[in-house]
Short mmCIF file of C-alpha atoms in Angstrom, two decimals:
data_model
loop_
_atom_site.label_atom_id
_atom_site.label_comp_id
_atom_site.label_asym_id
_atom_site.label_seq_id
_atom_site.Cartn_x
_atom_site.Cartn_y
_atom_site.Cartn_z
CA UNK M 6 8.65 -28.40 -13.04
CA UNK M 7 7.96 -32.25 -13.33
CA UNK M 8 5.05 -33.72 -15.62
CA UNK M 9 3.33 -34.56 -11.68
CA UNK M 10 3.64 -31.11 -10.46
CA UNK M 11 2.23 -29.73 -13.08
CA UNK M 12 -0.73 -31.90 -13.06
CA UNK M 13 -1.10 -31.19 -9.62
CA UNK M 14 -0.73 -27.55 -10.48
CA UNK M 15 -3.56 -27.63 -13.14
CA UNK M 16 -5.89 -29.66 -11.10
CA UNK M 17 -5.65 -26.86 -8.11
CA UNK M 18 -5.84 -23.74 -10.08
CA UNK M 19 -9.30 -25.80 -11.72
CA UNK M 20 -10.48 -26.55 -8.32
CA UNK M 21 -9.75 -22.83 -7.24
CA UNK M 22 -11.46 -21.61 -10.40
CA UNK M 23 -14.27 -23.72 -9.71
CA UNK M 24 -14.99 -22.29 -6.27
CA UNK M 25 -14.73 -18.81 -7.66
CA UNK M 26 -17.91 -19.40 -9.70
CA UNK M 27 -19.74 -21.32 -7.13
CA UNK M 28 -19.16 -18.41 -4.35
CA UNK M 29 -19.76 -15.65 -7.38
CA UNK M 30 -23.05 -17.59 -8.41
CA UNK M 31 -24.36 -17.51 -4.17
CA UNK M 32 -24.00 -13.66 -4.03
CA UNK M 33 -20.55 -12.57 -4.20
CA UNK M 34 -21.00 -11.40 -7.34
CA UNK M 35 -22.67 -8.46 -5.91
CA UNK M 36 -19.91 -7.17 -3.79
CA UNK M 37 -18.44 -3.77 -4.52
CA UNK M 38 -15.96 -3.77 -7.22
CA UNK M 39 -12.17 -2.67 -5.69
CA UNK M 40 -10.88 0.55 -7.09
CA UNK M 41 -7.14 -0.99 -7.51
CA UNK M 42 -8.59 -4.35 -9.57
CA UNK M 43 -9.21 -3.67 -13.46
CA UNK M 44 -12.66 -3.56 -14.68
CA UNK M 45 -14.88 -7.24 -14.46
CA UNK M 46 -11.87 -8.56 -12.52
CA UNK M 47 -13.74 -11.27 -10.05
CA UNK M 48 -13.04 -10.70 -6.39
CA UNK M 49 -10.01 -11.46 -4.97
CA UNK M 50 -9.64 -15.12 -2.86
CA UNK M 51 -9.75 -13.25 0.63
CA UNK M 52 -12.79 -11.07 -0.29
CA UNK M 53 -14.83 -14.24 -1.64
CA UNK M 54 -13.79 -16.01 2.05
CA UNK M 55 -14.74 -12.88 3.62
CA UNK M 56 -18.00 -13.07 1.95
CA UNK M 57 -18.64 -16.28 3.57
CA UNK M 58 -17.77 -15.59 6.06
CA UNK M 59 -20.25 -12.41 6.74
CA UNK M 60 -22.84 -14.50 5.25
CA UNK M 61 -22.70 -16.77 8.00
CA UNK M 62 -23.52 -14.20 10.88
CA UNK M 63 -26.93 -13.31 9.12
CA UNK M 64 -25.98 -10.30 7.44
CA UNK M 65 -28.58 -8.69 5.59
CA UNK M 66 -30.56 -11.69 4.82
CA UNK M 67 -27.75 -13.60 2.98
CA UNK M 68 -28.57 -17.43 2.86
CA UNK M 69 -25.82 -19.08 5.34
CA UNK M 70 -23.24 -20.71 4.05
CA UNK M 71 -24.00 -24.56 3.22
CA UNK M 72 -21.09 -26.89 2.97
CA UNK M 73 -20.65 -26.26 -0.77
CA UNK M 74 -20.14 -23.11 -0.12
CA UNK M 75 -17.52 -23.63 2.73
CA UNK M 76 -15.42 -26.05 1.20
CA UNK M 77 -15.24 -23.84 -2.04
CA UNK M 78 -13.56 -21.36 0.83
CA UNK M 79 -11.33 -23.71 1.78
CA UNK M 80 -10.17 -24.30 -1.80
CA UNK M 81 -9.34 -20.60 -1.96
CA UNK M 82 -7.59 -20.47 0.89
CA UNK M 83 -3.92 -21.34 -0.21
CA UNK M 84 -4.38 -18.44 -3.14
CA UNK M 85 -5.76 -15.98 -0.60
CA UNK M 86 -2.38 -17.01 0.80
CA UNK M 87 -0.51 -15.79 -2.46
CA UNK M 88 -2.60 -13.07 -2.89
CA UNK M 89 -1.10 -11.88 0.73
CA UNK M 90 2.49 -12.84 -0.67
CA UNK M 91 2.52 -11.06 -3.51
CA UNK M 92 0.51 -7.71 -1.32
CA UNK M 93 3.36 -7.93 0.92
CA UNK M 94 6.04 -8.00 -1.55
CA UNK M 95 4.58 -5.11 -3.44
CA UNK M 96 4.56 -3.15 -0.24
CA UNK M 97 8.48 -4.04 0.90
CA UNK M 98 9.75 -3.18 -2.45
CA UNK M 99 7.63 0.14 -2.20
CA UNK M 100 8.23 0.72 1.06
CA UNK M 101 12.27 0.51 0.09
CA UNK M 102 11.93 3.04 -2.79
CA UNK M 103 10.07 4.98 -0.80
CA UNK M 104 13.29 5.14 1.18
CA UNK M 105 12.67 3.19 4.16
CA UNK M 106 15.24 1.44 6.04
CA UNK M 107 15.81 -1.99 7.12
CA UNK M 108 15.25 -1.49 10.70
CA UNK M 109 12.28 0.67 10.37
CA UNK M 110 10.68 -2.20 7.96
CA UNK M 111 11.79 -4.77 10.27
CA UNK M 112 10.33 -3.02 13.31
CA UNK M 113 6.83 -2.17 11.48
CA UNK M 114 6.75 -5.87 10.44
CA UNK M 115 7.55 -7.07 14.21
CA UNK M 116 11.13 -8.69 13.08
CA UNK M 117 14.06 -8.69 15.56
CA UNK M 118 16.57 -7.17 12.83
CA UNK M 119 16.91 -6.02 9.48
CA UNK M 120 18.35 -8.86 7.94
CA UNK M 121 15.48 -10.45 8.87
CA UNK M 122 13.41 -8.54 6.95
CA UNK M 123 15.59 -9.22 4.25
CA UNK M 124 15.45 -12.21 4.32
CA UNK M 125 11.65 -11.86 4.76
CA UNK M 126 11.71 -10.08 0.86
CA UNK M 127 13.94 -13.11 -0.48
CA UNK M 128 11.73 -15.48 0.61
CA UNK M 129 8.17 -14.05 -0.64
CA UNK M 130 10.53 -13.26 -3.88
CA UNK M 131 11.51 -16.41 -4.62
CA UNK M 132 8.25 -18.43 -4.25
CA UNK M 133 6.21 -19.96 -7.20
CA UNK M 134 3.57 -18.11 -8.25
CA UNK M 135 0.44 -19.49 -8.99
CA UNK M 136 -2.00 -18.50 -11.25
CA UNK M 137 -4.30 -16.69 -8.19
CA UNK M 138 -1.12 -14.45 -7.50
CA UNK M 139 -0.36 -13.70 -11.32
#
């Protein structure tokens, strides 16, 4: 990775750190803690969006969102993406030693053919993870 990348890198994860404590600070901090995330682990990027987003249909008296609060989702939207990446990659490489086939993962996933699915499980592979997905 070049010096620019890196920077780049470092100035996103900051960023997405940043609008962690902002969203954790207006409330989320009170959601229910996931069984499968160790103990005083924050909540995940899509849970902290989702909390956003349920605050802004009036749910039990939250404040609505202000626009702090929904660019701070927007931040977190590319790690909600990785979290989803690295979900799905769990699952396929369960899923296979689990004993599922190709075809069956490809049809479940709404592929046209097994090597697509394949491929689908080299691609999320072989992405960069950042340090949401870690």
């Amino acid at each position: 990775m070049n010096q620019s990348a890196a920077t780049h890198d470092a100035a996103a994860t900051s960023l997405q750190t940043q609008a962690t404590r902002l969203l954790l600070d207006r409330g989320a901090s009170d959601l229910p803690a996931r069984p499968w995330l160790r103990q005083q682990q924050p909540p995940s990027a899509m849970d902290l969006i989702q909390h956003v987003l349920w605050r802004s249909r009036g749910q039990d008296n939250a404040p609505a969102p202000d626009t702090l609060d929904l660019r701070a989702a927007l931040t977190l939207v590319s790690a909600a993406r990785g979290e989803m990446d690295a979900v799905e990659t769990a699952l396929l490489f369960l899923a296979r030693a689990e004993g599922l086939t190709w075809p069956h993962i490809a049809e479940s996933l709404g592929l046209r053919s097994a090597q697509a699915a394949q491929q689908r499980l080299d691609r999320l592979a072989d992405r960069p993870r950042t340090a949401a997905t870690q």
